[in-house]
Amino acid sequence: MEVADARIQKILAQPYTIVIRAARQELVARVEVYPARLSDRQRAVLAGMVEFGNRPSGLLEIRRSWFVKFNKPVYYQPREFHDFLRGARAIVIPKGASPPFLEDLRDFLRRIQTSEPRVVAVCMHCLRSDRLTVLTKRNAVKVSEKEVACLTCAQAELKLELKSLGVNLSQGMLRQLQFQVAKIRSVQRVIEALMPGFDPTRNPDLTLFDRIEAVGVESTRQVGDLPLPESFKSLLAEAGYERLLPVQELAVRAGLLSGESLLVVSSTSSGKTLIGELAGVPRAMKGRKMIYLSPLVALTNEKYELFRRRYRKLGLKTGIKVGMSRLDVGNEGRPIVDTDISRADIICATYEALDLIFRSQETEALGDIGTVIVDEIQNLADPERGPELDGLLVRLKHHAPRAQILALSATVGSPKKLAKELGLRLVNYTGRPVPLERHLVFARSDEEKRRIIRRLVVDEFRTVSSSGTRGQTIIFTFSRRRAHSLSDWLRENGVSATVYHGGLSYVRRRRVEQAYSKQRYACVVTTAALGAGMDLPASQVIFESLAMGAEWLTIAEFEQMLGRAGRLGKHDRGKVYLIVEPDRKYHSGQDRAEDEVAMDLLNGVVEDVEPFADLETSAEQALATICATGVTSLEDVARVYRKHLSVSVPPSDALKHLVRRHMVRVRKGIHVTELGRATTLSFLTPTQGLEVLKLTSKMDVLDIAIKLEPFENVYLSSKLQGEIDSAFRTHMPTRFFSGVFMDISDLSGKRGGTSRLPSWVFDVFSKWTTHFFNCGCPLFPECDHPKIKLGRWLVEQRKAGLNPTGLAKKLHDEFHLWAYPGDIYSWLDTLIHNLKAVQRVAAVAGKVDLGVEIEGQIARIERPLDAQHGDNSGLEED
């Protein structure tokens, strides 16, 4: 006992705080010793008990006192314990756990002359586990109507509540909810956000993830003060451009008006395109052309219409080059026809259309290029489009080395690195033109998702900005069918909603754009795939799902899409809502759940732009560059080849690949063969070019063109899909060429034959077999024949006079298959380009007769004799 007492005295030699709280027995209190400086969830360094009694006078006194140390009680005389109590820096009595004889205890402590005891709020959860946390404004959190706990215990309580509700969350999402508990100071309110019936419009503080403020750059510079032609400045003033926006100011400081080539990275709607115009239009007025490049026909056409209207007042002519075929589709839309760019001062073109001019060495029409605006430069990271854009930039710089290049993007990871690789000066503006709120909302089912979306859309449409603009919403979802379903539900529930995606006809998309701009729709439901290509000004963006088709969104795609929220001059702020279903996966191949993906997207950094091309693609770009530049020496070819960012193999390997595919000959230099030139003009890979050459001697030209790019955007009708899912109690794939026909046959055999399906379904299967699945070749069903047969059926119907909507209707009526008119239109356009590719390659083999046949095929597809009588009354959606 003496050893123990010595050790206790050593503990008490340091400054200490005493906590006195209730014990189970009457007139007994528990006494705990803590370091003088209390911290959260602190364990006592010493604990004991004090047994009190009453004198005859009624005053409280100590009868017995002891500390328990080393599993043994160490008793103290009352006077010794009085000294111990007097030595404390502070005496604390927990509120809610104070002894029932508190007033008598206070009197006792005054009599023995200790420090004044303080009754303080403590975390009762900690106290039950022999820890002490004094509650303050900093750490107190409400865990129930009557109970308050410390932050750590509240966060533990949150986990228990989630478990009892059956909500499974990723660690990242759980940390986010724990952060919300710290911010909101209430477990109940955070749990409320997970309960059915939660209304995010009434509780924005519960869903707010973060707020990105609008950040400006100090500038008093007026557009009128810039060294620009007076007529140009007057035109800009008429258009409402008076003062430079932040990113424009930074670009001017970086040398925009003195010819500096720039990489401009800034959010959507921050004024990037005007940067290109400020540099390019003055040069165009002096005879040096301005070229605007984009990856999309629709975006290129939009800029063409804008520049044509705006700059004809300056006497400038605007031309367009998109390479669209001349498909006559009657009242379903007009084809975007290329104009004569040789007389144009401003040229709007797609990447591929300009690249074709370089590959064919027909660059006279381009004249003297002064400025090139490359929009959406982040496409360098795209697996398919990236190497082509990379090669185009190499060919562009070779042809116009004096041209000022302005590469624009809203989403680029490691912009300094990319700017250095491209040889451009970086202008990186991370601010936004308007503030942006990002919200995280939970839904436990599809029904709850729809209900939440409706509330958000309706509430936003009621909001009017300081400019008088009503709030409108873009809703992103993972598939077109889902977009139609959600749009239909919203309309049925009183919301003015519509769909917008690439599968709709040109006319339908234009109608939506015009009606939306006039604020006739509260919301547009679209697919994630169209996020980069649409220009619908919205104040609010809702992510109904975080998937794009079968894949989760990347951080770059997510940033590009959320950038649509909030337009300068229209909205005072932007809002983004992620509606997340915990533990949700859209198919079994996904290794992460939606809540985990949400946290990665909200906290992530945009991926680096790292173009990559395999051997085949590297050789394809090498061939295109050789054709475009005319270089022949091995040294020059290698030098130009190394300027590509995407190539992954040495120039010698790429050249060997081209030689083996008969694309080039190496004899006193490198010389492109006729096959190589035909291949590169057709945008085929070397292997495809050689394969087409072989097929021209044994396969129908139309079949070859279809084989190059079959029509695969074909789906089972809703009615048929419903019957199959119901019969086999499983969700079969909706795509026609996903193997669903074979899967159905297999299931029918395993689960009791054909009794599960109605007879009309087997009539449909019989038609499929007769028209598409009847080749009988050894590779069936892995062969291309069903796709080729479907393509031929579409072409035959087109030649009979049907427009895309009519084709979609007939496909639905005859085969219970669904295709969107816009997809059919795009495929017919691609088919014509593929027929021209086959024609070029056939000419190499001297097969002039095939060329004549192809001309006839193209003419009948573009303008069928009775196209004006085509059935244009078909459905736009299924």
mmCIF file of N, CA and C in Angstrom, residues 81-185:
data_model
loop_
_atom_site.group_PDB
_atom_site.id
_atom_site.type_symbol
_atom_site.label_atom_id
_atom_site.label_comp_id
_atom_site.label_asym_id
_atom_site.label_seq_id
_atom_site.Cartn_x
_atom_site.Cartn_y
_atom_site.Cartn_z
ATOM 1 N N PHE A 81 -7.575 13.980 2.495
ATOM 2 C CA PHE A 81 -8.413 14.163 1.297
ATOM 3 C C PHE A 81 -8.819 15.623 1.140
ATOM 4 N N HIS A 82 -8.986 16.334 2.271
ATOM 5 C CA HIS A 82 -9.250 17.768 2.191
ATOM 6 C C HIS A 82 -8.106 18.463 1.461
ATOM 7 N N ASP A 83 -6.862 18.098 1.797
ATOM 8 C CA ASP A 83 -5.694 18.690 1.133
ATOM 9 C C ASP A 83 -5.688 18.381 -0.371
ATOM 10 N N PHE A 84 -6.044 17.136 -0.643
ATOM 11 C CA PHE A 84 -6.109 16.723 -2.055
ATOM 12 C C PHE A 84 -7.120 17.581 -2.822
ATOM 13 N N LEU A 85 -8.307 17.822 -2.215
ATOM 14 C CA LEU A 85 -9.333 18.637 -2.876
ATOM 15 C C LEU A 85 -8.880 20.088 -3.003
ATOM 16 N N ARG A 86 -8.192 20.618 -1.982
ATOM 17 C CA ARG A 86 -7.726 22.000 -2.050
ATOM 18 C C ARG A 86 -6.642 22.187 -3.106
ATOM 19 N N GLY A 87 -5.895 21.118 -3.397
ATOM 20 C CA GLY A 87 -4.790 21.238 -4.352
ATOM 21 C C GLY A 87 -5.213 21.273 -5.823
ATOM 22 N N ALA A 88 -6.466 21.025 -6.076
ATOM 23 C CA ALA A 88 -6.930 20.979 -7.471
ATOM 24 C C ALA A 88 -6.991 22.371 -8.090
ATOM 25 N N ARG A 89 -6.539 22.480 -9.325
ATOM 26 C CA ARG A 89 -6.653 23.741 -10.059
ATOM 27 C C ARG A 89 -8.123 24.099 -10.275
ATOM 28 N N ALA A 90 -8.941 23.060 -10.511
ATOM 29 C CA ALA A 90 -10.371 23.286 -10.746
ATOM 30 C C ALA A 90 -11.133 22.053 -10.294
ATOM 31 N N ILE A 91 -12.373 22.281 -9.842
ATOM 32 C CA ILE A 91 -13.275 21.185 -9.495
ATOM 33 C C ILE A 91 -14.484 21.284 -10.407
ATOM 34 N N VAL A 92 -14.758 20.192 -11.116
ATOM 35 C CA VAL A 92 -15.830 20.160 -12.123
ATOM 36 C C VAL A 92 -16.878 19.155 -11.691
ATOM 37 N N ILE A 93 -18.147 19.556 -11.795
ATOM 38 C CA ILE A 93 -19.277 18.657 -11.516
ATOM 39 C C ILE A 93 -20.104 18.549 -12.799
ATOM 40 N N PRO A 94 -20.224 17.351 -13.383
ATOM 41 C CA PRO A 94 -20.940 17.205 -14.661
ATOM 42 C C PRO A 94 -22.441 17.451 -14.514
ATOM 43 N N LYS A 95 -22.963 18.288 -15.386
ATOM 44 C CA LYS A 95 -24.405 18.496 -15.426
ATOM 45 C C LYS A 95 -25.049 17.210 -15.947
ATOM 46 N N GLY A 96 -26.071 16.754 -15.264
ATOM 47 C CA GLY A 96 -26.712 15.505 -15.656
ATOM 48 C C GLY A 96 -26.149 14.311 -14.929
ATOM 49 N N ALA A 97 -24.993 14.482 -14.269
ATOM 50 C CA ALA A 97 -24.403 13.395 -13.472
ATOM 51 C C ALA A 97 -23.905 13.939 -12.134
ATOM 52 N N SER A 98 -24.497 15.021 -11.702
ATOM 53 C CA SER A 98 -24.075 15.622 -10.436
ATOM 54 C C SER A 98 -24.686 14.842 -9.268
ATOM 55 N N PRO A 99 -24.023 14.780 -8.124
ATOM 56 C CA PRO A 99 -24.575 14.058 -6.952
ATOM 57 C C PRO A 99 -25.913 14.679 -6.529
ATOM 58 N N PRO A 100 -26.822 13.882 -6.003
ATOM 59 C CA PRO A 100 -28.143 14.412 -5.598
ATOM 60 C C PRO A 100 -28.037 15.393 -4.429
ATOM 61 N N PHE A 101 -26.922 15.369 -3.728
ATOM 62 C CA PHE A 101 -26.723 16.281 -2.589
ATOM 63 C C PHE A 101 -25.818 17.446 -3.010
ATOM 64 N N LEU A 102 -26.079 17.979 -4.208
ATOM 65 C CA LEU A 102 -25.189 18.974 -4.813
ATOM 66 C C LEU A 102 -25.019 20.210 -3.931
ATOM 67 N N GLU A 103 -26.097 20.754 -3.394
ATOM 68 C CA GLU A 103 -25.989 21.975 -2.609
ATOM 69 C C GLU A 103 -25.189 21.748 -1.335
ATOM 70 N N ASP A 104 -25.408 20.588 -0.691
ATOM 71 C CA ASP A 104 -24.618 20.261 0.498
ATOM 72 C C ASP A 104 -23.147 20.092 0.139
ATOM 73 N N LEU A 105 -22.902 19.521 -1.049
ATOM 74 C CA LEU A 105 -21.531 19.334 -1.501
ATOM 75 C C LEU A 105 -20.852 20.689 -1.733
ATOM 76 N N ARG A 106 -21.582 21.615 -2.356
ATOM 77 C CA ARG A 106 -21.034 22.959 -2.562
ATOM 78 C C ARG A 106 -20.646 23.612 -1.214
ATOM 79 N N ASP A 107 -21.545 23.463 -0.247
ATOM 80 C CA ASP A 107 -21.292 24.032 1.078
ATOM 81 C C ASP A 107 -20.053 23.410 1.710
ATOM 82 N N PHE A 108 -19.902 22.092 1.596
ATOM 83 C CA PHE A 108 -18.741 21.390 2.135
ATOM 84 C C PHE A 108 -17.447 21.909 1.514
ATOM 85 N N LEU A 109 -17.443 22.063 0.200
ATOM 86 C CA LEU A 109 -16.239 22.519 -0.495
ATOM 87 C C LEU A 109 -15.886 23.951 -0.112
ATOM 88 N N ARG A 110 -16.911 24.790 0.146
ATOM 89 C CA ARG A 110 -16.639 26.160 0.580
ATOM 90 C C ARG A 110 -15.996 26.152 1.969
ATOM 91 N N ARG A 111 -16.503 25.250 2.823
ATOM 92 C CA ARG A 111 -15.988 25.194 4.203
ATOM 93 C C ARG A 111 -14.527 24.764 4.254
ATOM 94 N N ILE A 112 -14.136 23.856 3.356
ATOM 95 C CA ILE A 112 -12.727 23.413 3.382
ATOM 96 C C ILE A 112 -11.861 24.269 2.456
ATOM 97 N N GLN A 113 -12.483 25.297 1.866
ATOM 98 C CA GLN A 113 -11.775 26.327 1.113
ATOM 99 C C GLN A 113 -11.086 25.792 -0.155
ATOM 100 N N THR A 114 -11.834 25.057 -0.964
ATOM 101 C CA THR A 114 -11.350 24.647 -2.292
ATOM 102 C C THR A 114 -11.733 25.727 -3.307
ATOM 103 N N SER A 115 -11.287 25.554 -4.545
ATOM 104 C CA SER A 115 -11.738 26.450 -5.613
ATOM 105 C C SER A 115 -13.236 26.235 -5.833
ATOM 106 N N GLU A 116 -13.909 27.273 -6.345
ATOM 107 C CA GLU A 116 -15.357 27.200 -6.549
ATOM 108 C C GLU A 116 -15.689 26.116 -7.582
ATOM 109 N N PRO A 117 -16.500 25.123 -7.230
ATOM 110 C CA PRO A 117 -16.834 24.069 -8.211
ATOM 111 C C PRO A 117 -17.687 24.620 -9.365
ATOM 112 N N ARG A 118 -17.426 24.096 -10.575
ATOM 113 C CA ARG A 118 -18.189 24.515 -11.757
ATOM 114 C C ARG A 118 -19.036 23.339 -12.241
ATOM 115 N N VAL A 119 -20.340 23.592 -12.407
ATOM 116 C CA VAL A 119 -21.226 22.577 -12.974
ATOM 117 C C VAL A 119 -21.241 22.806 -14.489
ATOM 118 N N VAL A 120 -20.730 21.849 -15.238
ATOM 119 C CA VAL A 120 -20.591 22.031 -16.694
ATOM 120 C C VAL A 120 -21.276 20.888 -17.438
ATOM 121 N N ALA A 121 -21.664 21.175 -18.691
ATOM 122 C CA ALA A 121 -22.246 20.138 -19.555
ATOM 123 C C ALA A 121 -21.132 19.245 -20.076
ATOM 124 N N VAL A 122 -21.356 17.960 -19.992
ATOM 125 C CA VAL A 122 -20.377 17.005 -20.503
ATOM 126 C C VAL A 122 -21.092 16.005 -21.415
ATOM 127 N N CYS A 123 -20.298 15.298 -22.220
ATOM 128 C CA CYS A 123 -20.855 14.261 -23.093
ATOM 129 C C CYS A 123 -21.157 13.018 -22.254
ATOM 130 N N MET A 124 -22.438 12.672 -22.161
ATOM 131 C CA MET A 124 -22.820 11.526 -21.350
ATOM 132 C C MET A 124 -22.367 10.212 -21.972
ATOM 133 N N HIS A 125 -22.221 10.183 -23.308
ATOM 134 C CA HIS A 125 -21.716 8.978 -23.978
ATOM 135 C C HIS A 125 -20.284 8.708 -23.530
ATOM 136 N N CYS A 126 -19.472 9.766 -23.484
ATOM 137 C CA CYS A 126 -18.091 9.608 -23.032
ATOM 138 C C CYS A 126 -18.061 9.170 -21.570
ATOM 139 N N LEU A 127 -18.922 9.802 -20.764
ATOM 140 C CA LEU A 127 -18.922 9.524 -19.333
ATOM 141 C C LEU A 127 -19.243 8.060 -19.054
ATOM 142 N N ARG A 128 -20.144 7.480 -19.852
ATOM 143 C CA ARG A 128 -20.506 6.071 -19.651
ATOM 144 C C ARG A 128 -19.345 5.137 -19.964
ATOM 145 N N SER A 129 -18.378 5.602 -20.741
ATOM 146 C CA SER A 129 -17.197 4.773 -21.043
ATOM 147 C C SER A 129 -15.964 5.298 -20.305
ATOM 148 N N ASP A 130 -16.243 5.967 -19.150
ATOM 149 C CA ASP A 130 -15.173 6.480 -18.264
ATOM 150 C C ASP A 130 -14.236 7.429 -19.000
ATOM 151 N N ARG A 131 -14.805 8.268 -19.842
ATOM 152 C CA ARG A 131 -14.057 9.345 -20.479
ATOM 153 C C ARG A 131 -14.759 10.653 -20.150
ATOM 154 N N LEU A 132 -14.040 11.749 -20.308
ATOM 155 C CA LEU A 132 -14.630 13.047 -20.017
ATOM 156 C C LEU A 132 -14.436 13.983 -21.205
ATOM 157 N N THR A 133 -15.535 14.545 -21.672
ATOM 158 C CA THR A 133 -15.477 15.604 -22.679
ATOM 159 C C THR A 133 -16.405 16.711 -22.239
ATOM 160 N N VAL A 134 -15.834 17.865 -21.947
ATOM 161 C CA VAL A 134 -16.635 19.025 -21.594
ATOM 162 C C VAL A 134 -17.213 19.601 -22.886
ATOM 163 N N LEU A 135 -18.515 19.779 -22.906
ATOM 164 C CA LEU A 135 -19.174 20.250 -24.124
ATOM 165 C C LEU A 135 -19.082 21.772 -24.239
ATOM 166 N N THR A 136 -18.733 22.209 -25.442
ATOM 167 C CA THR A 136 -18.651 23.636 -25.748
ATOM 168 C C THR A 136 -19.351 23.878 -27.081
ATOM 169 N N LYS A 137 -19.422 25.112 -27.489
ATOM 170 C CA LYS A 137 -19.997 25.418 -28.798
ATOM 171 C C LYS A 137 -19.189 24.767 -29.917
ATOM 172 N N ARG A 138 -17.932 24.512 -29.649
ATOM 173 C CA ARG A 138 -17.056 23.947 -30.672
ATOM 174 C C ARG A 138 -17.337 22.476 -30.938
ATOM 175 N N ASN A 139 -17.709 21.731 -29.880
ATOM 176 C CA ASN A 139 -17.788 20.276 -30.065
ATOM 177 C C ASN A 139 -19.138 19.657 -29.737
ATOM 178 N N ALA A 140 -20.120 20.456 -29.335
ATOM 179 C CA ALA A 140 -21.413 19.894 -28.929
ATOM 180 C C ALA A 140 -22.287 19.625 -30.145
ATOM 181 N N VAL A 141 -22.869 18.428 -30.180
ATOM 182 C CA VAL A 141 -23.740 18.017 -31.280
ATOM 183 C C VAL A 141 -25.005 17.395 -30.694
ATOM 184 N N LYS A 142 -26.142 17.762 -31.246
ATOM 185 C CA LYS A 142 -27.416 17.216 -30.787
ATOM 186 C C LYS A 142 -27.610 15.834 -31.393
ATOM 187 N N VAL A 143 -27.841 14.824 -30.525
ATOM 188 C CA VAL A 143 -28.029 13.467 -31.029
ATOM 189 C C VAL A 143 -29.479 12.991 -30.895
ATOM 190 N N SER A 144 -30.259 13.668 -30.091
ATOM 191 C CA SER A 144 -31.684 13.364 -29.966
ATOM 192 C C SER A 144 -32.378 14.627 -29.484
ATOM 193 N N GLU A 145 -33.685 14.526 -29.262
ATOM 194 C CA GLU A 145 -34.434 15.700 -28.827
ATOM 195 C C GLU A 145 -33.906 16.260 -27.509
ATOM 196 N N LYS A 146 -33.435 15.359 -26.622
ATOM 197 C CA LYS A 146 -33.035 15.806 -25.297
ATOM 198 C C LYS A 146 -31.544 15.646 -25.023
ATOM 199 N N GLU A 147 -30.828 14.969 -25.897
ATOM 200 C CA GLU A 147 -29.450 14.615 -25.574
ATOM 201 C C GLU A 147 -28.464 15.302 -26.517
ATOM 202 N N VAL A 148 -27.367 15.787 -25.910
ATOM 203 C CA VAL A 148 -26.270 16.405 -26.647
ATOM 204 C C VAL A 148 -25.012 15.614 -26.342
ATOM 205 N N ALA A 149 -24.194 15.399 -27.359
ATOM 206 C CA ALA A 149 -22.967 14.622 -27.179
ATOM 207 C C ALA A 149 -21.815 15.364 -27.839
ATOM 208 N N CYS A 150 -20.606 14.852 -27.615
ATOM 209 C CA CYS A 150 -19.445 15.423 -28.292
ATOM 210 C C CYS A 150 -19.440 14.961 -29.744
ATOM 211 N N LEU A 151 -18.640 15.612 -30.556
ATOM 212 C CA LEU A 151 -18.621 15.315 -31.989
ATOM 213 C C LEU A 151 -18.245 13.863 -32.261
ATOM 214 N N THR A 152 -17.231 13.344 -31.557
ATOM 215 C CA THR A 152 -16.798 11.963 -31.792
ATOM 216 C C THR A 152 -17.914 10.972 -31.485
ATOM 217 N N CYS A 153 -18.592 11.151 -30.363
ATOM 218 C CA CYS A 153 -19.680 10.239 -30.000
ATOM 219 C C CYS A 153 -20.875 10.416 -30.934
ATOM 220 N N ALA A 154 -21.109 11.664 -31.368
ATOM 221 C CA ALA A 154 -22.210 11.913 -32.306
ATOM 222 C C ALA A 154 -21.952 11.208 -33.628
ATOM 223 N N GLN A 155 -20.710 11.229 -34.073
ATOM 224 C CA GLN A 155 -20.380 10.554 -35.327
ATOM 225 C C GLN A 155 -20.504 9.040 -35.181
ATOM 226 N N ALA A 156 -20.158 8.518 -34.020
ATOM 227 C CA ALA A 156 -20.360 7.086 -33.757
ATOM 228 C C ALA A 156 -21.846 6.760 -33.718
ATOM 229 N N GLU A 157 -22.643 7.663 -33.140
ATOM 230 C CA GLU A 157 -24.093 7.474 -33.087
ATOM 231 C C GLU A 157 -24.685 7.478 -34.490
ATOM 232 N N LEU A 158 -24.128 8.316 -35.361
ATOM 233 C CA LEU A 158 -24.572 8.360 -36.755
ATOM 234 C C LEU A 158 -24.387 6.989 -37.415
ATOM 235 N N LYS A 159 -23.246 6.367 -37.194
ATOM 236 C CA LYS A 159 -22.993 5.054 -37.788
ATOM 237 C C LYS A 159 -24.011 4.024 -37.305
ATOM 238 N N LEU A 160 -24.352 4.080 -36.018
ATOM 239 C CA LEU A 160 -25.344 3.152 -35.474
ATOM 240 C C LEU A 160 -26.719 3.399 -36.099
ATOM 241 N N GLU A 161 -27.073 4.666 -36.272
ATOM 242 C CA GLU A 161 -28.363 5.004 -36.878
ATOM 243 C C GLU A 161 -28.421 4.498 -38.315
ATOM 244 N N LEU A 162 -27.344 4.689 -39.063
ATOM 245 C CA LEU A 162 -27.308 4.228 -40.455
ATOM 246 C C LEU A 162 -27.449 2.704 -40.526
ATOM 247 N N LYS A 163 -26.791 2.036 -39.607
ATOM 248 C CA LYS A 163 -26.879 0.570 -39.573
ATOM 249 C C LYS A 163 -28.297 0.112 -39.279
ATOM 250 N N SER A 164 -28.954 0.795 -38.344
ATOM 251 C CA SER A 164 -30.328 0.413 -38.002
ATOM 252 C C SER A 164 -31.286 0.676 -39.165
ATOM 253 N N LEU A 165 -30.953 1.660 -40.001
ATOM 254 C CA LEU A 165 -31.797 1.970 -41.165
ATOM 255 C C LEU A 165 -31.478 1.065 -42.359
ATOM 256 N N GLY A 166 -30.409 0.270 -42.251
ATOM 257 C CA GLY A 166 -30.015 -0.605 -43.355
ATOM 258 C C GLY A 166 -29.352 0.139 -44.500
ATOM 259 N N VAL A 167 -28.719 1.283 -44.189
ATOM 260 C CA VAL A 167 -28.057 2.078 -45.226
ATOM 261 C C VAL A 167 -26.575 1.729 -45.238
ATOM 262 N N ASN A 168 -26.102 1.180 -46.368
ATOM 263 C CA ASN A 168 -24.693 0.830 -46.505
ATOM 264 C C ASN A 168 -23.987 1.906 -47.323
ATOM 265 N N LEU A 169 -22.989 2.534 -46.737
ATOM 266 C CA LEU A 169 -22.280 3.617 -47.409
ATOM 267 C C LEU A 169 -20.802 3.293 -47.524
ATOM 268 N N SER A 170 -20.183 3.843 -48.557
ATOM 269 C CA SER A 170 -18.737 3.738 -48.686
ATOM 270 C C SER A 170 -18.075 4.549 -47.580
ATOM 271 N N GLN A 171 -16.803 4.285 -47.332
ATOM 272 C CA GLN A 171 -16.084 5.016 -46.293
ATOM 273 C C GLN A 171 -16.030 6.503 -46.616
ATOM 274 N N GLY A 172 -15.861 6.819 -47.912
ATOM 275 C CA GLY A 172 -15.805 8.219 -48.314
ATOM 276 C C GLY A 172 -17.106 8.944 -48.045
ATOM 277 N N MET A 173 -18.231 8.305 -48.354
ATOM 278 C CA MET A 173 -19.526 8.933 -48.117
ATOM 279 C C MET A 173 -19.820 9.024 -46.618
ATOM 280 N N LEU A 174 -19.419 7.997 -45.862
ATOM 281 C CA LEU A 174 -19.610 8.042 -44.413
ATOM 282 C C LEU A 174 -18.836 9.213 -43.816
ATOM 283 N N ARG A 175 -17.614 9.428 -44.297
ATOM 284 C CA ARG A 175 -16.823 10.577 -43.812
ATOM 285 C C ARG A 175 -17.523 11.886 -44.159
ATOM 286 N N GLN A 176 -18.158 11.938 -45.340
ATOM 287 C CA GLN A 176 -18.862 13.153 -45.726
ATOM 288 C C GLN A 176 -20.045 13.420 -44.785
ATOM 289 N N LEU A 177 -20.791 12.380 -44.445
ATOM 290 C CA LEU A 177 -21.910 12.558 -43.529
ATOM 291 C C LEU A 177 -21.419 12.944 -42.131
ATOM 292 N N GLN A 178 -20.293 12.395 -41.727
ATOM 293 C CA GLN A 178 -19.729 12.784 -40.437
ATOM 294 C C GLN A 178 -19.290 14.244 -40.460
ATOM 295 N N PHE A 179 -18.790 14.679 -41.609
ATOM 296 C CA PHE A 179 -18.452 16.093 -41.769
ATOM 297 C C PHE A 179 -19.715 16.951 -41.677
ATOM 298 N N GLN A 180 -20.812 16.458 -42.277
ATOM 299 C CA GLN A 180 -22.077 17.178 -42.192
ATOM 300 C C GLN A 180 -22.559 17.289 -40.745
ATOM 301 N N VAL A 181 -22.366 16.217 -39.977
ATOM 302 C CA VAL A 181 -22.734 16.255 -38.557
ATOM 303 C C VAL A 181 -21.957 17.370 -37.851
ATOM 304 N N ALA A 182 -20.654 17.489 -38.169
ATOM 305 C CA ALA A 182 -19.836 18.537 -37.555
ATOM 306 C C ALA A 182 -20.303 19.924 -37.983
ATOM 307 N N LYS A 183 -20.787 20.017 -39.208
ATOM 308 C CA LYS A 183 -21.206 21.327 -39.712
ATOM 309 C C LYS A 183 -22.609 21.692 -39.235
ATOM 310 N N ILE A 184 -23.542 20.731 -39.283
ATOM 311 C CA ILE A 184 -24.947 20.986 -38.935
ATOM 312 C C ILE A 184 -25.167 20.942 -37.429
ATOM 313 N N ARG A 185 -24.311 20.187 -36.712
ATOM 314 C CA ARG A 185 -24.417 20.027 -35.263
ATOM 315 C C ARG A 185 -25.679 19.275 -34.857
#
